[in-house]
């Protein structure tokens, strides 16, 4: 039986799911989360499907040490026998530049990820570090990367091309790549099972990081993120789409360097920058309800932004069969879903107010709606695990 350990990494966080594959369905054997890597003590929790859990603290210096620590606990708990019991580790890797799909982690892959680090400066270095640390501690372990850009390889060329000098695309890789591919792929596959006739889908992945994807016959045909994760939708603390010619006046007005201005656009903008309250939509909505007009503007701008993308993608798809809300915001905020959907009546879309309050997965539109609206939890790790499994068995 193949066992695949899937990793989803943040600057100081480490999340994993361990899958076992037999001939039928992949099975989750364990899931875990470790925080504050590099601090004196990192809190971690590992849970098992039978309800058991392992919660503690340990000093964890890097992502390689995080993997080693979780591996040890899985061994102690009888989930993994030894390193040979693990078929591979799989990464939900972010930007692979010219590499896409599922690839073996080797020197060439790491060099390509390094080359495109300027396009994903907050993500690629974390994955590269983890790959290097794990390779040096466990040289025999097979490492496989599934890039977040992969699902978007089917977007037509005219939609991944910017209006820049043609040579920039070929020579400098200035084009749209798109991200959150595992989530959009998961939703596409799930809707194919739940609503088999749905050909035209828009998936709104709204969470700590957000993007929208237009899906036709199971393939991505448009997505809101671009060459980097910074563009597209207005995010929790990222600007999203922005007039590039404002950079110079902003830098002159405030005396910022280019790096300082970019830092503000990527870390202190979006919901946080506009509301001045928080990067968490829950708190911004609370402030708005209490009369904070800046917070209200931030909520309205986010909803309007989402609405605009849905309209654009309904046009690209020439209609809409299904609209999906996923991610922390998409699944939890019935208020946001309501605000967005109340402007989509022109598509024949009718939200059902009562169904919209549901806390589990399912339909939230009325029976009369021409577009089926879904609230669905995403599962990115399962897509990475399945891709790694297929890659190793192709
Ligand atoms: P994710 O990155 O997909 O885990 O989403 C996390 C984000 O979901 C948090 O930053 C919150 O802003 C947002 N969130 C979670 N619950 C709610 C809710 N009830 N209303 C609005 N936003 C929420």
Coordinates of C-alpha atoms and ligand atoms in Angstrom, one line a residue:
X1 CA 0.0 0.0 0.0
X2 CA 1.3 3.4 -1.0
X3 CA 1.6 6.1 1.7
X4 CA 2.0 9.7 0.7
X5 CA 2.8 12.6 3.1
X6 CA 1.4 15.8 1.7
X7 CA 2.8 19.1 2.9
X8 CA 1.2 22.6 2.8
X9 CA 3.8 25.1 4.1
X10 CA 3.7 28.7 5.5
X11 CA 6.6 30.9 6.6
X12 CA 6.5 29.5 10.1
X13 CA 3.8 26.9 9.8
X14 CA 3.7 23.3 8.6
X15 CA 0.5 21.4 7.8
X16 CA 0.4 17.8 6.6
X17 CA -2.0 15.0 5.7
X18 CA -0.8 11.4 5.4
X19 CA -2.7 9.3 2.9
X20 CA -2.8 5.6 2.2
X21 CA -3.8 4.4 -1.3
X22 CA -5.2 1.0 -2.0
X23 CA -7.0 0.2 -5.2
X24 CA -10.1 2.2 -4.3
X25 CA -10.2 5.5 -2.4
X26 CA -7.3 7.3 -0.7
X27 CA -7.6 7.1 3.0
X28 CA -6.4 9.8 5.4
X29 CA -4.3 8.2 8.1
X30 CA -3.3 11.3 10.0
X31 CA -3.4 15.1 9.7
X32 CA -1.3 17.6 11.6
X33 CA -0.4 21.2 12.1
X34 CA 2.7 22.8 13.6
X35 CA 3.1 26.5 14.3
X36 CA 5.9 28.9 15.2
X37 CA 8.7 27.1 13.4
X38 CA 12.0 28.7 14.5
X39 CA 10.7 30.0 17.8
X40 CA 11.9 28.5 21.1
X41 CA 8.8 26.2 21.2
X42 CA 6.4 25.2 18.5
X43 CA 2.9 24.0 19.2
X44 CA 1.7 21.1 17.2
X45 CA -1.3 18.8 17.0
X46 CA -1.6 15.5 15.1
X47 CA -5.1 14.0 14.8
X48 CA -6.2 10.5 13.6
X49 CA -9.5 9.5 12.0
X50 CA -10.5 7.5 15.1
X51 CA -10.5 10.7 17.1
X52 CA -7.2 10.2 18.9
X53 CA -4.9 13.3 18.9
X54 CA -1.4 14.2 19.9
X55 CA -1.0 17.8 21.1
X56 CA 2.2 19.2 22.5
X57 CA 5.1 21.7 22.1
X58 CA 8.7 21.0 20.9
X59 CA 11.6 23.2 19.7
X60 CA 11.5 23.0 15.8
X61 CA 14.2 24.9 14.0
X62 CA 13.1 24.4 10.3
X63 CA 10.6 22.7 8.0
X64 CA 12.9 19.7 7.7
X65 CA 12.9 19.3 11.5
X66 CA 9.1 19.7 11.4
X67 CA 8.8 16.8 9.0
X68 CA 11.3 14.7 11.1
X69 CA 9.3 15.4 14.3
X70 CA 5.9 14.5 12.8
X71 CA 7.4 11.4 11.2
X72 CA 8.7 10.3 14.7
X73 CA 5.3 10.8 16.3
X74 CA 3.6 8.8 13.5
X75 CA 6.1 6.1 14.1
X76 CA 5.5 6.1 17.8
X77 CA 1.8 6.0 17.2
X78 CA 2.2 3.0 14.9
X79 CA 1.0 4.8 11.8
X80 CA 4.3 4.5 9.9
X81 CA 6.8 1.6 10.4
X82 CA 9.9 3.3 9.1
X83 CA 11.1 5.5 6.2
X84 CA 10.6 2.6 3.7
X85 CA 6.9 2.6 4.7
X86 CA 6.5 6.1 3.2
X87 CA 6.3 6.0 -0.7
X88 CA 6.9 9.8 -1.1
X89 CA 6.3 13.2 0.3
X90 CA 4.2 15.6 -1.9
X91 CA 4.3 19.3 -1.8
X92 CA 1.5 21.7 -2.6
X93 CA 4.3 23.8 -4.2
X94 CA 3.4 27.3 -5.5
X95 CA 5.3 28.6 -8.6
X96 CA 7.2 26.3 -10.9
X97 CA 7.8 28.8 -13.7
X98 CA 8.1 26.7 -16.9
X99 CA 7.4 23.6 -14.9
X100 CA 3.8 22.7 -14.3
X101 CA 1.8 19.6 -13.3
X102 CA 3.4 17.1 -11.0
X103 CA 7.2 16.8 -11.0
X104 CA 10.0 15.0 -9.2
X105 CA 11.9 17.3 -6.9
X106 CA 15.5 17.3 -8.2
X107 CA 18.2 19.9 -8.9
X108 CA 16.6 21.1 -12.1
X109 CA 13.2 21.6 -10.4
X110 CA 14.8 23.5 -7.5
X111 CA 16.8 25.7 -9.9
X112 CA 13.6 26.6 -11.8
X113 CA 11.7 27.4 -8.6
X114 CA 14.7 29.5 -7.5
X115 CA 14.6 31.3 -10.9
X116 CA 10.9 32.3 -10.5
X117 CA 11.2 33.2 -6.8
X118 CA 10.7 36.9 -7.7
X119 CA 7.2 36.0 -8.8
X120 CA 6.4 34.2 -5.5
X121 CA 8.8 35.7 -3.0
X122 CA 6.6 34.8 0.0
X123 CA 6.2 31.1 -1.0
X124 CA 8.9 29.6 -3.1
X125 CA 11.8 30.1 -0.6
X126 CA 9.8 28.2 2.1
X127 CA 9.2 25.2 -0.2
X128 CA 12.8 25.3 -1.5
X129 CA 14.1 25.3 2.1
X130 CA 11.9 22.4 3.1
X131 CA 12.9 20.4 0.0
X132 CA 16.6 21.0 0.8
X133 CA 16.3 20.2 4.5
X134 CA 14.3 17.1 3.9
X135 CA 16.7 15.9 1.2
X136 CA 19.7 16.4 3.4
X137 CA 18.1 14.6 6.4
X138 CA 16.4 11.8 4.3
X139 CA 18.3 11.5 1.1
X140 CA 16.5 8.4 0.0
X141 CA 13.0 9.8 0.4
X142 CA 11.2 10.5 -2.9
X143 CA 10.0 14.1 -3.1
X144 CA 7.3 15.2 -5.5
X145 CA 5.9 18.7 -6.2
X146 CA 2.4 19.5 -7.5
X147 CA 2.4 23.1 -8.6
X148 CA -0.5 25.4 -7.8
X149 CA -0.3 26.7 -11.3
X150 CA -1.0 23.3 -12.8
X151 CA -4.8 23.4 -13.2
X152 CA -4.5 26.6 -15.2
X153 CA -2.5 25.1 -18.1
X154 CA -5.7 25.0 -20.1
X155 CA -6.4 28.7 -20.1
X156 CA -6.4 30.0 -23.7
X157 CA -3.3 31.9 -24.7
X158 CA -5.1 35.2 -25.2
X159 CA -6.2 35.1 -21.6
X160 CA -2.8 34.5 -20.1
X161 CA -1.2 37.2 -22.2
X162 CA -0.7 40.7 -20.9
X163 CA -0.6 43.7 -23.2
X164 CA 3.2 44.2 -22.9
X165 CA 5.9 44.0 -25.5
X166 CA 5.7 40.5 -26.9
X167 CA 9.3 39.6 -26.0
X168 CA 8.6 40.0 -22.3
X169 CA 6.5 36.9 -22.3
X170 CA 9.1 34.7 -23.9
X171 CA 12.2 36.2 -22.4
X172 CA 11.0 37.2 -18.9
X173 CA 8.0 34.9 -18.3
X174 CA 5.6 37.9 -17.9
X175 CA 2.3 36.1 -18.3
X176 CA -0.6 35.0 -16.2
X177 CA 0.0 31.7 -14.4
X178 CA -2.8 31.5 -11.9
X179 CA -2.7 29.8 -8.5
X180 CA -4.9 27.8 -6.0
X181 CA -5.0 25.1 -8.7
X182 CA -5.5 22.3 -6.3
X183 CA -8.5 23.9 -4.8
X184 CA -10.1 24.8 -8.1
X185 CA -9.4 21.3 -9.4
X186 CA -11.0 19.7 -6.3
X187 CA -14.1 21.8 -6.7
X188 CA -14.3 21.1 -10.4
X189 CA -14.1 17.3 -9.7
X190 CA -16.6 17.6 -6.9
X191 CA -19.2 19.5 -8.9
X192 CA -18.7 17.0 -11.7
X193 CA -19.9 14.3 -9.2
X194 CA -22.6 16.3 -7.5
X195 CA -24.1 18.0 -10.6
X196 CA -23.1 15.9 -13.6
X197 CA -24.7 18.2 -16.2
X198 CA -22.8 21.3 -15.1
X199 CA -20.4 22.4 -17.8
X200 CA -19.9 26.0 -16.9
X201 CA -18.7 26.6 -13.3
X202 CA -17.3 29.6 -11.5
X203 CA -15.5 28.7 -8.3
X204 CA -14.9 31.5 -5.7
X205 CA -12.0 30.4 -3.4
X206 CA -12.3 33.1 -0.7
X207 CA -10.1 32.8 2.3
X208 CA -6.8 34.1 3.7
X209 CA -5.8 34.2 0.1
X210 CA -8.5 34.4 -2.6
X211 CA -9.0 33.7 -6.3
X212 CA -11.8 33.0 -8.7
X213 CA -11.7 30.5 -11.5
X214 CA -13.9 29.9 -14.6
X215 CA -14.2 26.2 -15.4
X216 CA -15.5 24.8 -18.7
X217 CA -16.0 21.0 -19.0
X218 CA -13.6 20.4 -16.1
X219 CA -10.8 22.7 -17.3
X220 CA -9.8 26.1 -16.1
X221 CA -10.4 28.7 -18.8
X222 CA -9.8 31.9 -16.7
X223 CA -8.5 32.8 -13.2
X224 CA -8.1 36.0 -11.3
X225 CA -4.5 35.6 -10.1
X226 CA -1.8 36.5 -12.6
X227 CA 1.9 36.2 -12.9
X228 CA 2.1 36.5 -9.1
X229 CA -0.3 35.8 -6.3
X230 CA -0.7 39.5 -5.7
X231 CA -3.0 40.4 -8.6
X232 CA -6.7 39.7 -9.2
X233 CA -9.2 39.9 -6.3
X234 CA -8.9 42.3 -3.5
X235 CA -7.5 40.0 -0.7
X236 CA -7.3 40.1 3.1
X237 CA -4.2 42.1 3.1
X238 CA -3.1 42.3 -0.5
X239 CA -4.2 44.9 -3.0
X240 CA -5.2 42.7 -5.8
X241 CA -5.5 44.5 -9.2
X242 CA -3.9 47.9 -9.0
X243 CA -3.0 50.7 -11.3
X244 CA 0.7 50.2 -11.8
X245 CA 1.2 53.9 -12.8
X246 CA 0.2 54.9 -9.2
X247 CA 3.4 53.4 -7.9
X248 CA 5.5 56.4 -8.8
X249 CA 3.2 59.1 -7.3
X250 CA 2.8 57.0 -4.1
X251 CA 6.6 56.6 -3.8
X252 CA 7.1 60.3 -4.3
X253 CA 4.3 61.4 -2.0
X254 CA 5.4 59.2 1.0
X255 CA 9.1 58.8 0.2
X256 CA 8.9 55.1 -0.1
X257 CA 11.4 52.9 -1.9
X258 CA 9.9 50.5 -4.5
X259 CA 10.3 47.6 -2.0
X260 CA 8.5 49.6 0.8
X261 CA 5.6 50.4 -1.6
X262 CA 5.3 46.8 -2.7
X263 CA 5.5 45.6 0.8
X264 CA 2.5 47.8 1.7
X265 CA 0.6 46.7 -1.3
X266 CA 1.1 43.0 -0.5
X267 CA 0.9 43.1 3.4
X268 CA -1.0 46.1 4.5
X269 CA -3.6 46.6 1.8
X270 CA -6.8 44.8 0.9
X271 CA -9.3 44.5 3.7
X272 CA -6.8 45.5 6.3
X273 CA -5.5 48.6 4.5
X274 CA -8.9 49.8 3.5
X275 CA -10.8 49.1 6.7
X276 CA -8.0 50.0 9.1
X277 CA -9.5 47.4 11.4
X278 CA -8.3 43.9 10.5
X279 CA -7.4 41.5 7.7
X280 CA -10.2 39.2 9.1
X281 CA -13.5 39.7 7.3
X282 CA -15.3 38.7 10.5
X283 CA -13.9 41.7 12.4
X284 CA -14.3 44.0 9.5
X285 CA -18.0 43.1 9.2
X286 CA -18.5 43.6 12.9
X287 CA -16.9 47.0 12.7
X288 CA -19.1 47.8 9.7
X289 CA -22.2 46.7 11.6
X290 CA -21.2 49.0 14.5
X291 CA -21.1 52.0 12.1
X292 CA -17.5 52.1 10.9
X293 CA -17.8 53.5 7.4
X294 CA -14.3 52.6 6.4
X295 CA -15.0 49.0 7.3
X296 CA -18.3 49.1 5.4
X297 CA -16.4 50.4 2.4
X298 CA -13.9 47.5 2.6
X299 CA -16.7 44.9 2.8
X300 CA -18.6 46.6 -0.1
X301 CA -15.4 46.8 -2.2
X302 CA -14.6 43.1 -1.6
X303 CA -18.1 42.0 -2.6
X304 CA -18.2 44.3 -5.6
X305 CA -14.8 42.9 -6.7
X306 CA -16.1 39.3 -6.5
X307 CA -19.3 40.2 -8.3
X308 CA -17.2 41.8 -11.1
X309 CA -15.2 38.6 -11.6
X310 CA -18.3 36.4 -11.6
X311 CA -19.8 38.7 -14.3
X312 CA -16.7 38.6 -16.4
X313 CA -16.4 34.8 -16.1
X314 CA -20.1 34.3 -16.9
X315 CA -19.4 36.2 -20.1
X316 CA -16.3 34.1 -20.9
X317 CA -18.3 31.0 -20.3
X318 CA -21.4 32.3 -22.1
X319 CA -23.6 31.4 -19.2
X320 CA -23.3 29.7 -15.9
X321 CA -24.5 26.3 -14.6
X322 CA -22.9 26.4 -11.1
X323 CA -21.4 28.9 -8.8
X324 CA -19.4 27.7 -5.8
X325 CA -18.2 29.4 -2.6
X326 CA -15.3 27.8 -0.9
X327 CA -12.4 28.7 1.4
X328 CA -12.7 30.1 5.0
X329 CA -14.7 33.1 3.8
X330 CA -16.7 31.3 1.1
X331 CA -17.9 28.5 3.3
X332 CA -18.4 30.5 6.5
X333 CA -19.8 33.9 5.5
X334 CA -23.5 33.6 4.5
X335 CA -23.6 37.4 4.6
X336 CA -20.9 37.8 1.9
X337 CA -22.6 35.1 -0.2
X338 CA -25.9 36.9 0.1
X339 CA -24.4 40.3 -0.8
X340 CA -22.7 38.8 -3.9
X341 CA -25.6 36.7 -5.1
X342 CA -28.3 39.4 -4.7
X343 CA -26.8 41.1 -7.8
X344 CA -26.8 38.0 -9.9
X345 CA -30.5 37.8 -10.6
X346 CA -29.8 38.7 -14.3
X347 CA -28.3 35.2 -14.7
X348 CA -31.5 33.6 -13.3
X349 CA -29.6 32.9 -10.1
X350 CA -31.8 32.8 -6.9
X351 CA -30.2 32.2 -3.5
X352 CA -32.4 30.5 -0.9
X353 CA -32.1 32.5 2.3
X354 CA -32.6 29.6 4.6
X355 CA -30.3 27.2 2.7
X356 CA -27.7 29.9 2.6
X357 CA -27.4 29.5 6.4
X358 CA -26.3 25.9 6.2
X359 CA -23.0 25.0 7.9
X360 CA -22.3 21.9 5.9
X361 CA -21.7 21.3 2.2
X362 CA -24.6 21.5 -0.2
X363 CA -26.8 23.6 -2.5
X364 CA -27.8 27.1 -1.3
X365 CA -29.8 28.2 -4.3
X366 CA -33.6 27.8 -4.6
X367 CA -35.1 25.0 -6.7
X368 CA -36.1 27.6 -9.3
X369 CA -32.6 29.0 -9.7
X370 CA -31.1 28.6 -13.2
X371 CA -27.7 28.6 -11.6
X372 CA -27.0 26.0 -8.8
X373 CA -25.1 27.7 -6.0
X374 CA -23.0 25.5 -3.8
X375 CA -21.3 25.9 -0.4
X376 CA -18.4 23.4 -0.6
X377 CA -15.4 22.8 1.6
X378 CA -12.3 22.4 -0.5
X379 CA -9.6 19.7 0.0
X380 CA -6.4 20.7 -1.7
X381 CA -4.3 18.0 -0.1
X382 CA -6.4 15.2 -1.5
X383 CA -5.7 16.5 -5.0
X384 CA -2.0 16.8 -4.4
X385 CA -1.9 13.2 -2.9
X386 CA -3.9 11.8 -5.9
X387 CA -1.6 13.6 -8.4
X388 CA 1.6 12.4 -6.6
X389 CA 0.1 8.8 -6.6
X390 CA -0.7 9.0 -10.4
X391 CA 2.7 10.5 -11.1
X392 CA 4.5 7.6 -9.3
X393 CA 2.4 5.0 -11.1
X394 CA 2.2 6.4 -14.6
Ligands
LIG1 P1 -8.7 30.1 4.8 O1 -7.4 30.7 4.4 O2 -9.4 29.5 3.6 O3 -8.6 29.1 5.9 O4 -9.7 31.2 5.3 C1 -9.4 31.9 6.5 C2 -10.1 33.2 6.5 O5 -11.5 33.0 6.5 C3 -9.9 34.1 7.8 O6 -8.9 35.0 7.5 C4 -11.2 34.8 8.0 O7 -11.0 36.1 7.4 C5 -12.2 34.1 7.1 N1 -13.4 33.7 7.8 C6 -13.5 32.6 8.6 N2 -14.8 32.5 9.1 C7 -15.5 33.6 8.7 C8 -16.8 34.1 8.8 N3 -17.7 33.5 9.6 N4 -17.1 35.3 8.2 C9 -16.2 35.9 7.4 N5 -14.9 35.5 7.2 C10 -14.6 34.3 7.8

